[in-house]
């Protein structure tokens, strides 16, 4: 997007090759304090990670000095 941004509101974007929908929510808490939350496919990040770990297995490898992640 352009360089201008809102101080509060939502910004939705896609992540990865599967076009996973992510949304950053920015809410004013008090004065100049803000709270940021991240949703993935409509779920909180914590809930998304919990559900994802139930259906996938992940391995982190270092191959020839390159960090790789294998997800099945």
mmCIF file of C-alpha atoms in Angstrom:
data_model
loop_
_atom_site.group_PDB
_atom_site.id
_atom_site.type_symbol
_atom_site.label_atom_id
_atom_site.label_comp_id
_atom_site.label_asym_id
_atom_site.label_seq_id
_atom_site.Cartn_x
_atom_site.Cartn_y
_atom_site.Cartn_z
ATOM 1 C CA UNK A 1 0.000 0.000 0.000
ATOM 2 C CA UNK A 2 1.005 3.632 -0.014
ATOM 3 C CA UNK A 3 2.943 5.172 2.873
ATOM 4 C CA UNK A 4 -0.150 6.583 4.624
ATOM 5 C CA UNK A 5 -1.786 4.412 7.280
ATOM 6 C CA UNK A 6 -4.597 4.575 9.810
ATOM 7 C CA UNK A 7 -3.820 4.584 13.524
ATOM 8 C CA UNK A 8 -6.785 2.301 14.274
ATOM 9 C CA UNK A 9 -8.754 -0.180 12.214
ATOM 10 C CA UNK A 10 -8.106 -3.365 10.267
ATOM 11 C CA UNK A 11 -5.667 -4.269 7.539
ATOM 12 C CA UNK A 12 -6.209 -7.540 5.672
ATOM 13 C CA UNK A 13 -3.572 -9.214 3.516
ATOM 14 C CA UNK A 14 -2.701 -12.657 2.125
ATOM 15 C CA UNK A 15 0.235 -14.801 3.269
ATOM 16 C CA UNK A 16 2.028 -17.624 1.499
ATOM 17 C CA UNK A 17 1.291 -19.666 -1.583
ATOM 18 C CA UNK A 18 -2.104 -20.793 -0.281
ATOM 19 C CA UNK A 19 -3.325 -17.180 0.016
ATOM 20 C CA UNK A 20 -4.048 -17.532 3.722
ATOM 21 C CA UNK A 21 -6.062 -14.485 4.826
ATOM 22 C CA UNK A 22 -4.523 -12.521 7.711
ATOM 23 C CA UNK A 23 -5.924 -9.445 9.437
ATOM 24 C CA UNK A 24 -4.153 -7.056 11.794
ATOM 25 C CA UNK A 25 -6.570 -5.295 14.153
ATOM 26 C CA UNK A 26 -5.387 -2.041 15.712
ATOM 27 C CA UNK A 27 -7.470 -0.688 18.599
ATOM 28 C CA UNK A 28 -6.937 2.410 20.741
ATOM 29 C CA UNK A 29 -6.684 1.395 24.390
ATOM 30 C CA UNK A 30 -6.145 4.781 26.072
ATOM 31 C CA UNK A 31 -4.443 7.993 25.111
ATOM 32 C CA UNK A 32 -1.655 7.065 22.721
ATOM 33 C CA UNK A 33 -1.642 3.356 23.645
ATOM 34 C CA UNK A 34 -2.716 0.828 21.037
ATOM 35 C CA UNK A 35 -3.449 -2.896 21.061
ATOM 36 C CA UNK A 36 -2.557 -5.048 18.076
ATOM 37 C CA UNK A 37 -4.077 -8.462 17.384
ATOM 38 C CA UNK A 38 -3.507 -10.826 14.489
ATOM 39 C CA UNK A 39 -6.198 -13.095 13.026
ATOM 40 C CA UNK A 40 -5.505 -15.893 10.565
ATOM 41 C CA UNK A 41 -8.510 -17.110 8.562
ATOM 42 C CA UNK A 42 -10.831 -15.415 11.067
ATOM 43 C CA UNK A 43 -9.229 -17.043 14.144
ATOM 44 C CA UNK A 44 -6.935 -15.530 16.748
ATOM 45 C CA UNK A 45 -3.284 -16.392 16.134
ATOM 46 C CA UNK A 46 -3.243 -18.582 19.261
ATOM 47 C CA UNK A 47 -6.330 -20.569 18.184
ATOM 48 C CA UNK A 48 -5.021 -20.918 14.614
ATOM 49 C CA UNK A 49 -1.679 -22.279 15.875
ATOM 50 C CA UNK A 50 -3.430 -24.735 18.222
ATOM 51 C CA UNK A 51 -5.638 -26.069 15.402
ATOM 52 C CA UNK A 52 -2.737 -26.177 12.948
ATOM 53 C CA UNK A 53 -0.566 -28.232 15.325
ATOM 54 C CA UNK A 54 -3.358 -30.849 15.584
ATOM 55 C CA UNK A 55 -3.401 -31.533 11.829
ATOM 56 C CA UNK A 56 0.240 -31.023 10.798
ATOM 57 C CA UNK A 57 3.717 -32.175 11.750
ATOM 58 C CA UNK A 58 6.624 -29.740 11.417
ATOM 59 C CA UNK A 59 10.382 -30.329 11.319
ATOM 60 C CA UNK A 60 13.081 -27.656 11.277
ATOM 61 C CA UNK A 61 16.249 -28.674 9.417
ATOM 62 C CA UNK A 62 19.529 -27.058 8.529
ATOM 63 C CA UNK A 63 20.647 -28.243 5.086
ATOM 64 C CA UNK A 64 24.006 -26.990 3.847
ATOM 65 C CA UNK A 65 23.758 -23.974 6.135
ATOM 66 C CA UNK A 66 20.204 -23.089 5.049
ATOM 67 C CA UNK A 67 17.360 -23.282 7.581
ATOM 68 C CA UNK A 68 14.416 -25.249 6.169
ATOM 69 C CA UNK A 69 10.977 -26.120 7.490
ATOM 70 C CA UNK A 70 9.141 -29.293 6.419
ATOM 71 C CA UNK A 71 5.397 -29.383 7.094
ATOM 72 C CA UNK A 72 3.197 -32.420 6.467
#
